[in-house]
Amino acid sequence: MPEHIAYAVFFTLGALCFLVSFFYIRKHSFQKHRLERDEYCQKWIWRATTLALWCPLFLTLQAVIPLQADILDENAKETVWSMIHQGSAVVLFILSMIHAFIVCFFIRHIENHTYAKSSIVLKHLGLYGMGAALVFSVIFHPASNMSGVRSHFAFNMAGIAQWLFVVSMMLFYGSYTIDFKDPESVSEPIVSQEQE
């Protein structure tokens, strides 16, 4: 099917771009804005980066291995390929959410960082959106049947939840572009709550 080939090719290219961009993100976001200020922070931020570096693999797997054609058929038996597709997407979602949580935690608790307020707000919106969507996307996904309901309502809920997660994930990762600005050009450095 041509649409699946296009999906697989473009998502795999996106995964490669994601992989390359993360080395840039680490240098021009985490280090530049003093998020890696001591050994403890460096260790956790490196863990967050390592988790994110696995994301392209699972993004590629879910792109290359499609859901079965009759996944929306209420009487269809799930195939191993559908389970791999769904499992890859879930791992991608979980890794992204843990990465986002670690980054948001350290931005909140590190004094004297130079992240812009808009970057912090977008990162938190992305994290909260991912958290809310993950639960629903797993429960209502057609390949999981965890809800016990194989109705059009369940399928629609699964689709909405997955789109919410994808948009939230893009919002979070997209917020790194704000961090590439010169820290001195940030109008209002954010002060941690301990200082307030």
JSON list of C-alpha atoms in Angstrom, two decimals:
[
{"chain": "A", "resi": 1, "resn": "MET", "atom": "CA", "xyz": [0.00, 0.00, 0.00]},
{"chain": "A", "resi": 2, "resn": "PRO", "atom": "CA", "xyz": [1.51, 3.33, -1.04]},
{"chain": "A", "resi": 3, "resn": "GLU", "atom": "CA", "xyz": [0.18, 5.21, 2.00]},
{"chain": "A", "resi": 4, "resn": "HIS", "atom": "CA", "xyz": [1.89, 2.77, 4.36]},
{"chain": "A", "resi": 5, "resn": "ILE", "atom": "CA", "xyz": [5.17, 3.07, 2.45]},
{"chain": "A", "resi": 6, "resn": "ALA", "atom": "CA", "xyz": [4.96, 6.87, 2.67]},
{"chain": "A", "resi": 7, "resn": "TYR", "atom": "CA", "xyz": [4.09, 6.66, 6.39]},
{"chain": "A", "resi": 8, "resn": "ALA", "atom": "CA", "xyz": [7.01, 4.31, 7.09]},
{"chain": "A", "resi": 9, "resn": "VAL", "atom": "CA", "xyz": [9.52, 6.34, 5.07]},
{"chain": "A", "resi": 10, "resn": "PHE", "atom": "CA", "xyz": [8.60, 9.75, 6.49]},
{"chain": "A", "resi": 11, "resn": "PHE", "atom": "CA", "xyz": [8.33, 8.58, 10.09]},
{"chain": "A", "resi": 12, "resn": "THR", "atom": "CA", "xyz": [11.69, 6.80, 9.80]},
{"chain": "A", "resi": 13, "resn": "LEU", "atom": "CA", "xyz": [13.24, 9.99, 8.41]},
{"chain": "A", "resi": 14, "resn": "GLY", "atom": "CA", "xyz": [11.60, 11.88, 11.28]},
{"chain": "A", "resi": 15, "resn": "ALA", "atom": "CA", "xyz": [13.13, 9.40, 13.73]},
{"chain": "A", "resi": 16, "resn": "LEU", "atom": "CA", "xyz": [16.60, 10.01, 12.27]},
{"chain": "A", "resi": 17, "resn": "CYS", "atom": "CA", "xyz": [16.11, 13.79, 12.52]},
{"chain": "A", "resi": 18, "resn": "PHE", "atom": "CA", "xyz": [14.96, 13.35, 16.12]},
{"chain": "A", "resi": 19, "resn": "LEU", "atom": "CA", "xyz": [18.10, 11.34, 16.91]},
{"chain": "A", "resi": 20, "resn": "VAL", "atom": "CA", "xyz": [20.44, 13.95, 15.43]},
{"chain": "A", "resi": 21, "resn": "SER", "atom": "CA", "xyz": [18.59, 16.88, 17.00]},
{"chain": "A", "resi": 22, "resn": "PHE", "atom": "CA", "xyz": [18.94, 15.50, 20.51]},
{"chain": "A", "resi": 23, "resn": "PHE", "atom": "CA", "xyz": [22.68, 16.03, 20.56]},
{"chain": "A", "resi": 24, "resn": "TYR", "atom": "CA", "xyz": [21.98, 19.65, 19.63]},
{"chain": "A", "resi": 25, "resn": "ILE", "atom": "CA", "xyz": [19.28, 19.88, 22.32]},
{"chain": "A", "resi": 26, "resn": "ARG", "atom": "CA", "xyz": [21.64, 18.62, 25.01]},
{"chain": "A", "resi": 27, "resn": "LYS", "atom": "CA", "xyz": [24.29, 21.18, 24.12]},
{"chain": "A", "resi": 28, "resn": "HIS", "atom": "CA", "xyz": [22.06, 24.18, 23.39]},
{"chain": "A", "resi": 29, "resn": "SER", "atom": "CA", "xyz": [19.35, 23.59, 25.98]},
{"chain": "A", "resi": 30, "resn": "PHE", "atom": "CA", "xyz": [20.51, 21.57, 28.98]},
{"chain": "A", "resi": 31, "resn": "GLN", "atom": "CA", "xyz": [24.12, 22.78, 29.12]},
{"chain": "A", "resi": 32, "resn": "LYS", "atom": "CA", "xyz": [23.53, 26.30, 27.83]},
{"chain": "A", "resi": 33, "resn": "HIS", "atom": "CA", "xyz": [20.78, 27.06, 30.35]},
{"chain": "A", "resi": 34, "resn": "ARG", "atom": "CA", "xyz": [22.74, 25.57, 33.27]},
{"chain": "A", "resi": 35, "resn": "LEU", "atom": "CA", "xyz": [20.50, 22.57, 33.83]},
{"chain": "A", "resi": 36, "resn": "GLU", "atom": "CA", "xyz": [23.60, 20.37, 34.20]},
{"chain": "A", "resi": 37, "resn": "ARG", "atom": "CA", "xyz": [25.08, 22.48, 36.98]},
{"chain": "A", "resi": 38, "resn": "ASP", "atom": "CA", "xyz": [26.49, 19.66, 39.14]},
{"chain": "A", "resi": 39, "resn": "GLU", "atom": "CA", "xyz": [27.22, 15.95, 38.97]},
{"chain": "A", "resi": 40, "resn": "TYR", "atom": "CA", "xyz": [23.81, 14.91, 40.33]},
{"chain": "A", "resi": 41, "resn": "CYS", "atom": "CA", "xyz": [21.93, 17.01, 37.77]},
{"chain": "A", "resi": 42, "resn": "GLN", "atom": "CA", "xyz": [24.23, 15.88, 34.96]},
{"chain": "A", "resi": 43, "resn": "LYS", "atom": "CA", "xyz": [23.52, 12.25, 35.83]},
{"chain": "A", "resi": 44, "resn": "TRP", "atom": "CA", "xyz": [19.73, 12.69, 35.70]},
{"chain": "A", "resi": 45, "resn": "ILE", "atom": "CA", "xyz": [19.72, 14.89, 32.62]},
{"chain": "A", "resi": 46, "resn": "TRP", "atom": "CA", "xyz": [21.93, 12.33, 30.87]},
{"chain": "A", "resi": 47, "resn": "ARG", "atom": "CA", "xyz": [19.39, 9.65, 31.83]},
{"chain": "A", "resi": 48, "resn": "ALA", "atom": "CA", "xyz": [16.61, 11.80, 30.39]},
{"chain": "A", "resi": 49, "resn": "THR", "atom": "CA", "xyz": [18.63, 12.23, 27.20]},
{"chain": "A", "resi": 50, "resn": "THR", "atom": "CA", "xyz": [19.35, 8.50, 26.97]},
{"chain": "A", "resi": 51, "resn": "LEU", "atom": "CA", "xyz": [15.64, 7.71, 27.29]},
{"chain": "A", "resi": 52, "resn": "ALA", "atom": "CA", "xyz": [14.85, 10.16, 24.51]},
{"chain": "A", "resi": 53, "resn": "LEU", "atom": "CA", "xyz": [17.55, 8.64, 22.30]},
{"chain": "A", "resi": 54, "resn": "TRP", "atom": "CA", "xyz": [15.64, 5.32, 22.33]},
{"chain": "A", "resi": 55, "resn": "CYS", "atom": "CA", "xyz": [12.51, 7.04, 21.01]},
{"chain": "A", "resi": 56, "resn": "PRO", "atom": "CA", "xyz": [13.57, 6.97, 17.33]},
{"chain": "A", "resi": 57, "resn": "LEU", "atom": "CA", "xyz": [13.84, 3.16, 17.43]},
{"chain": "A", "resi": 58, "resn": "PHE", "atom": "CA", "xyz": [10.27, 2.74, 18.67]},
{"chain": "A", "resi": 59, "resn": "LEU", "atom": "CA", "xyz": [9.00, 5.49, 16.38]},
{"chain": "A", "resi": 60, "resn": "THR", "atom": "CA", "xyz": [10.50, 3.57, 13.44]},
{"chain": "A", "resi": 61, "resn": "LEU", "atom": "CA", "xyz": [9.07, 0.23, 14.61]},
{"chain": "A", "resi": 62, "resn": "GLN", "atom": "CA", "xyz": [5.52, 1.57, 14.87]},
{"chain": "A", "resi": 63, "resn": "ALA", "atom": "CA", "xyz": [5.94, 3.20, 11.45]},
{"chain": "A", "resi": 64, "resn": "VAL", "atom": "CA", "xyz": [7.32, 0.14, 9.65]},
{"chain": "A", "resi": 65, "resn": "ILE", "atom": "CA", "xyz": [4.99, -2.41, 11.28]},
{"chain": "A", "resi": 66, "resn": "PRO", "atom": "CA", "xyz": [1.37, -1.44, 10.54]},
{"chain": "A", "resi": 67, "resn": "LEU", "atom": "CA", "xyz": [-1.78, -2.36, 12.41]},
{"chain": "A", "resi": 68, "resn": "GLN", "atom": "CA", "xyz": [-3.73, -5.16, 10.74]},
{"chain": "A", "resi": 69, "resn": "ALA", "atom": "CA", "xyz": [-6.18, -4.03, 8.07]},
{"chain": "A", "resi": 70, "resn": "ASP", "atom": "CA", "xyz": [-9.23, -5.31, 9.98]},
{"chain": "A", "resi": 71, "resn": "ILE", "atom": "CA", "xyz": [-8.27, -3.80, 13.35]},
{"chain": "A", "resi": 72, "resn": "LEU", "atom": "CA", "xyz": [-11.61, -1.98, 13.57]},
{"chain": "A", "resi": 73, "resn": "ASP", "atom": "CA", "xyz": [-13.58, -5.18, 12.97]},
{"chain": "A", "resi": 74, "resn": "GLU", "atom": "CA", "xyz": [-15.19, -6.19, 16.26]},
{"chain": "A", "resi": 75, "resn": "ASN", "atom": "CA", "xyz": [-14.66, -9.90, 15.51]},
{"chain": "A", "resi": 76, "resn": "ALA", "atom": "CA", "xyz": [-11.06, -9.62, 14.31]},
{"chain": "A", "resi": 77, "resn": "LYS", "atom": "CA", "xyz": [-8.35, -11.52, 16.14]},
{"chain": "A", "resi": 78, "resn": "GLU", "atom": "CA", "xyz": [-5.35, -9.35, 16.96]},
{"chain": "A", "resi": 79, "resn": "THR", "atom": "CA", "xyz": [-2.13, -10.26, 15.20]},
{"chain": "A", "resi": 80, "resn": "VAL", "atom": "CA", "xyz": [1.37, -10.23, 16.65]},
{"chain": "A", "resi": 81, "resn": "TRP", "atom": "CA", "xyz": [2.22, -7.36, 14.28]},
{"chain": "A", "resi": 82, "resn": "SER", "atom": "CA", "xyz": [-0.57, -5.22, 15.71]},
{"chain": "A", "resi": 83, "resn": "MET", "atom": "CA", "xyz": [0.70, -5.94, 19.21]},
{"chain": "A", "resi": 84, "resn": "ILE", "atom": "CA", "xyz": [4.26, -4.96, 18.21]},
{"chain": "A", "resi": 85, "resn": "HIS", "atom": "CA", "xyz": [2.95, -1.77, 16.58]},
{"chain": "A", "resi": 86, "resn": "GLN", "atom": "CA", "xyz": [0.97, -0.84, 19.67]},
{"chain": "A", "resi": 87, "resn": "GLY", "atom": "CA", "xyz": [3.75, -1.87, 22.05]},
{"chain": "A", "resi": 88, "resn": "SER", "atom": "CA", "xyz": [6.27, 0.28, 20.18]},
{"chain": "A", "resi": 89, "resn": "ALA", "atom": "CA", "xyz": [3.95, 3.28, 20.32]},
{"chain": "A", "resi": 90, "resn": "VAL", "atom": "CA", "xyz": [3.35, 2.78, 24.06]},
{"chain": "A", "resi": 91, "resn": "VAL", "atom": "CA", "xyz": [7.11, 2.52, 24.77]},
{"chain": "A", "resi": 92, "resn": "LEU", "atom": "CA", "xyz": [7.69, 5.66, 22.68]},
{"chain": "A", "resi": 93, "resn": "PHE", "atom": "CA", "xyz": [5.00, 7.46, 24.68]},
{"chain": "A", "resi": 94, "resn": "ILE", "atom": "CA", "xyz": [6.34, 6.29, 28.05]},
{"chain": "A", "resi": 95, "resn": "LEU", "atom": "CA", "xyz": [9.97, 7.18, 27.26]},
{"chain": "A", "resi": 96, "resn": "SER", "atom": "CA", "xyz": [8.92, 10.63, 26.08]},
{"chain": "A", "resi": 97, "resn": "MET", "atom": "CA", "xyz": [6.82, 11.19, 29.18]},
{"chain": "A", "resi": 98, "resn": "ILE", "atom": "CA", "xyz": [9.60, 10.12, 31.58]},
{"chain": "A", "resi": 99, "resn": "HIS", "atom": "CA", "xyz": [12.05, 12.34, 29.69]},
{"chain": "A", "resi": 100, "resn": "ALA", "atom": "CA", "xyz": [9.62, 15.27, 29.97]},
{"chain": "A", "resi": 101, "resn": "PHE", "atom": "CA", "xyz": [9.06, 14.63, 33.69]},
{"chain": "A", "resi": 102, "resn": "ILE", "atom": "CA", "xyz": [12.79, 14.61, 34.49]},
{"chain": "A", "resi": 103, "resn": "VAL", "atom": "CA", "xyz": [13.45, 17.78, 32.50]},
{"chain": "A", "resi": 104, "resn": "CYS", "atom": "CA", "xyz": [10.47, 19.63, 34.05]},
{"chain": "A", "resi": 105, "resn": "PHE", "atom": "CA", "xyz": [11.47, 18.47, 37.54]},
{"chain": "A", "resi": 106, "resn": "PHE", "atom": "CA", "xyz": [14.98, 19.85, 37.21]},
{"chain": "A", "resi": 107, "resn": "ILE", "atom": "CA", "xyz": [13.88, 23.10, 35.60]},
{"chain": "A", "resi": 108, "resn": "ARG", "atom": "CA", "xyz": [11.59, 23.62, 38.60]},
{"chain": "A", "resi": 109, "resn": "HIS", "atom": "CA", "xyz": [14.17, 22.80, 41.26]},
{"chain": "A", "resi": 110, "resn": "ILE", "atom": "CA", "xyz": [17.40, 24.26, 39.89]},
{"chain": "A", "resi": 111, "resn": "GLU", "atom": "CA", "xyz": [18.24, 27.81, 40.91]},
{"chain": "A", "resi": 112, "resn": "ASN", "atom": "CA", "xyz": [19.56, 30.39, 38.47]},
{"chain": "A", "resi": 113, "resn": "HIS", "atom": "CA", "xyz": [18.71, 28.59, 35.25]},
{"chain": "A", "resi": 114, "resn": "THR", "atom": "CA", "xyz": [18.00, 30.85, 32.28]},
{"chain": "A", "resi": 115, "resn": "TYR", "atom": "CA", "xyz": [15.02, 29.14, 30.65]},
{"chain": "A", "resi": 116, "resn": "ALA", "atom": "CA", "xyz": [12.39, 31.50, 29.25]},
{"chain": "A", "resi": 117, "resn": "LYS", "atom": "CA", "xyz": [8.96, 31.43, 30.87]},
{"chain": "A", "resi": 118, "resn": "SER", "atom": "CA", "xyz": [7.35, 30.46, 27.54]},
{"chain": "A", "resi": 119, "resn": "SER", "atom": "CA", "xyz": [9.67, 27.44, 27.27]},
{"chain": "A", "resi": 120, "resn": "ILE", "atom": "CA", "xyz": [8.75, 26.29, 30.77]},
{"chain": "A", "resi": 121, "resn": "VAL", "atom": "CA", "xyz": [5.01, 26.73, 30.19]},
{"chain": "A", "resi": 122, "resn": "LEU", "atom": "CA", "xyz": [5.11, 24.77, 26.92]},
{"chain": "A", "resi": 123, "resn": "LYS", "atom": "CA", "xyz": [7.18, 22.00, 28.49]},
{"chain": "A", "resi": 124, "resn": "HIS", "atom": "CA", "xyz": [4.69, 21.64, 31.35]},
{"chain": "A", "resi": 125, "resn": "LEU", "atom": "CA", "xyz": [1.68, 21.73, 29.01]},
{"chain": "A", "resi": 126, "resn": "GLY", "atom": "CA", "xyz": [3.32, 19.01, 26.94]},
{"chain": "A", "resi": 127, "resn": "LEU", "atom": "CA", "xyz": [4.02, 16.88, 30.02]},
{"chain": "A", "resi": 128, "resn": "TYR", "atom": "CA", "xyz": [0.48, 17.20, 31.42]},
{"chain": "A", "resi": 129, "resn": "GLY", "atom": "CA", "xyz": [-1.06, 16.52, 28.02]},
{"chain": "A", "resi": 130, "resn": "MET", "atom": "CA", "xyz": [1.05, 13.38, 27.61]},
{"chain": "A", "resi": 131, "resn": "GLY", "atom": "CA", "xyz": [0.09, 12.14, 31.06]},
{"chain": "A", "resi": 132, "resn": "ALA", "atom": "CA", "xyz": [-3.63, 12.60, 30.46]},
{"chain": "A", "resi": 133, "resn": "ALA", "atom": "CA", "xyz": [-3.56, 11.08, 26.98]},
{"chain": "A", "resi": 134, "resn": "LEU", "atom": "CA", "xyz": [-1.40, 8.06, 27.81]},
{"chain": "A", "resi": 135, "resn": "VAL", "atom": "CA", "xyz": [-3.98, 6.46, 30.07]},
{"chain": "A", "resi": 136, "resn": "PHE", "atom": "CA", "xyz": [-6.79, 6.78, 27.54]},
{"chain": "A", "resi": 137, "resn": "SER", "atom": "CA", "xyz": [-4.69, 5.80, 24.53]},
{"chain": "A", "resi": 138, "resn": "VAL", "atom": "CA", "xyz": [-3.67, 2.52, 26.18]},
{"chain": "A", "resi": 139, "resn": "ILE", "atom": "CA", "xyz": [-7.13, 1.67, 27.53]},
{"chain": "A", "resi": 140, "resn": "PHE", "atom": "CA", "xyz": [-9.07, 2.44, 24.37]},
{"chain": "A", "resi": 141, "resn": "HIS", "atom": "CA", "xyz": [-6.55, 1.40, 21.69]},
{"chain": "A", "resi": 142, "resn": "PRO", "atom": "CA", "xyz": [-8.19, -1.10, 19.32]},
{"chain": "A", "resi": 143, "resn": "ALA", "atom": "CA", "xyz": [-5.25, -3.50, 19.59]},
{"chain": "A", "resi": 144, "resn": "SER", "atom": "CA", "xyz": [-5.35, -3.64, 23.40]},
{"chain": "A", "resi": 145, "resn": "ASN", "atom": "CA", "xyz": [-9.08, -4.11, 24.13]},
{"chain": "A", "resi": 146, "resn": "MET", "atom": "CA", "xyz": [-8.36, -3.29, 27.79]},
{"chain": "A", "resi": 147, "resn": "SER", "atom": "CA", "xyz": [-11.59, -1.33, 28.04]},
{"chain": "A", "resi": 148, "resn": "GLY", "atom": "CA", "xyz": [-13.60, -4.44, 27.19]},
{"chain": "A", "resi": 149, "resn": "VAL", "atom": "CA", "xyz": [-15.51, -2.33, 24.67]},
{"chain": "A", "resi": 150, "resn": "ARG", "atom": "CA", "xyz": [-14.94, -2.69, 20.94]},
{"chain": "A", "resi": 151, "resn": "SER", "atom": "CA", "xyz": [-17.31, -0.01, 19.81]},
{"chain": "A", "resi": 152, "resn": "HIS", "atom": "CA", "xyz": [-16.97, 3.02, 17.59]},
{"chain": "A", "resi": 153, "resn": "PHE", "atom": "CA", "xyz": [-17.01, 5.17, 20.73]},
{"chain": "A", "resi": 154, "resn": "ALA", "atom": "CA", "xyz": [-13.96, 3.31, 22.09]},
{"chain": "A", "resi": 155, "resn": "PHE", "atom": "CA", "xyz": [-12.17, 3.62, 18.76]},
{"chain": "A", "resi": 156, "resn": "ASN", "atom": "CA", "xyz": [-12.92, 7.34, 18.58]},
{"chain": "A", "resi": 157, "resn": "MET", "atom": "CA", "xyz": [-11.68, 7.83, 22.15]},
{"chain": "A", "resi": 158, "resn": "ALA", "atom": "CA", "xyz": [-8.48, 5.96, 21.29]},
{"chain": "A", "resi": 159, "resn": "GLY", "atom": "CA", "xyz": [-7.92, 8.15, 18.25]},
{"chain": "A", "resi": 160, "resn": "ILE", "atom": "CA", "xyz": [-8.53, 11.37, 20.17]},
{"chain": "A", "resi": 161, "resn": "ALA", "atom": "CA", "xyz": [-6.25, 10.27, 23.01]},
{"chain": "A", "resi": 162, "resn": "GLN", "atom": "CA", "xyz": [-3.45, 9.31, 20.64]},
{"chain": "A", "resi": 163, "resn": "TRP", "atom": "CA", "xyz": [-3.68, 12.58, 18.75]},
{"chain": "A", "resi": 164, "resn": "LEU", "atom": "CA", "xyz": [-3.65, 14.46, 22.06]},
{"chain": "A", "resi": 165, "resn": "PHE", "atom": "CA", "xyz": [-0.53, 12.56, 23.09]},
{"chain": "A", "resi": 166, "resn": "VAL", "atom": "CA", "xyz": [1.23, 13.18, 19.78]},
{"chain": "A", "resi": 167, "resn": "VAL", "atom": "CA", "xyz": [0.37, 16.90, 19.87]},
{"chain": "A", "resi": 168, "resn": "SER", "atom": "CA", "xyz": [1.53, 17.13, 23.51]},
{"chain": "A", "resi": 169, "resn": "MET", "atom": "CA", "xyz": [4.77, 15.32, 22.65]},
{"chain": "A", "resi": 170, "resn": "MET", "atom": "CA", "xyz": [5.39, 17.68, 19.72]},
{"chain": "A", "resi": 171, "resn": "LEU", "atom": "CA", "xyz": [4.63, 20.64, 21.99]},
{"chain": "A", "resi": 172, "resn": "PHE", "atom": "CA", "xyz": [7.16, 19.45, 24.56]},
{"chain": "A", "resi": 173, "resn": "TYR", "atom": "CA", "xyz": [9.94, 18.65, 22.10]},
{"chain": "A", "resi": 174, "resn": "GLY", "atom": "CA", "xyz": [9.13, 21.77, 20.08]},
{"chain": "A", "resi": 175, "resn": "SER", "atom": "CA", "xyz": [9.65, 23.91, 23.19]},
{"chain": "A", "resi": 176, "resn": "TYR", "atom": "CA", "xyz": [13.37, 23.19, 22.91]},
{"chain": "A", "resi": 177, "resn": "THR", "atom": "CA", "xyz": [13.53, 25.59, 19.96]},
{"chain": "A", "resi": 178, "resn": "ILE", "atom": "CA", "xyz": [12.87, 28.46, 22.38]},
{"chain": "A", "resi": 179, "resn": "ASP", "atom": "CA", "xyz": [15.90, 27.34, 24.39]},
{"chain": "A", "resi": 180, "resn": "PHE", "atom": "CA", "xyz": [18.24, 27.87, 21.46]},
{"chain": "A", "resi": 181, "resn": "LYS", "atom": "CA", "xyz": [18.06, 31.64, 21.95]},
{"chain": "A", "resi": 182, "resn": "ASP", "atom": "CA", "xyz": [20.94, 33.33, 23.71]},
{"chain": "A", "resi": 183, "resn": "PRO", "atom": "CA", "xyz": [20.27, 33.09, 27.50]},
{"chain": "A", "resi": 184, "resn": "GLU", "atom": "CA", "xyz": [21.15, 36.77, 27.88]},
{"chain": "A", "resi": 185, "resn": "SER", "atom": "CA", "xyz": [18.30, 37.65, 25.50]},
{"chain": "A", "resi": 186, "resn": "VAL", "atom": "CA", "xyz": [15.72, 36.05, 27.78]},
{"chain": "A", "resi": 187, "resn": "SER", "atom": "CA", "xyz": [13.76, 38.93, 29.22]},
{"chain": "A", "resi": 188, "resn": "GLU", "atom": "CA", "xyz": [12.64, 37.31, 32.48]},
{"chain": "A", "resi": 189, "resn": "PRO", "atom": "CA", "xyz": [14.85, 34.58, 33.94]},
{"chain": "A", "resi": 190, "resn": "ILE", "atom": "CA", "xyz": [12.69, 32.26, 36.01]},
{"chain": "A", "resi": 191, "resn": "VAL", "atom": "CA", "xyz": [13.55, 31.99, 39.67]},
{"chain": "A", "resi": 192, "resn": "SER", "atom": "CA", "xyz": [12.97, 28.69, 41.43]},
{"chain": "A", "resi": 193, "resn": "GLN", "atom": "CA", "xyz": [10.30, 28.53, 44.14]},
{"chain": "A", "resi": 194, "resn": "GLU", "atom": "CA", "xyz": [12.90, 28.01, 46.86]},
{"chain": "A", "resi": 195, "resn": "GLN", "atom": "CA", "xyz": [14.22, 31.50, 46.15]},
{"chain": "A", "resi": 196, "resn": "GLU", "atom": "CA", "xyz": [10.77, 33.12, 46.32]}
]
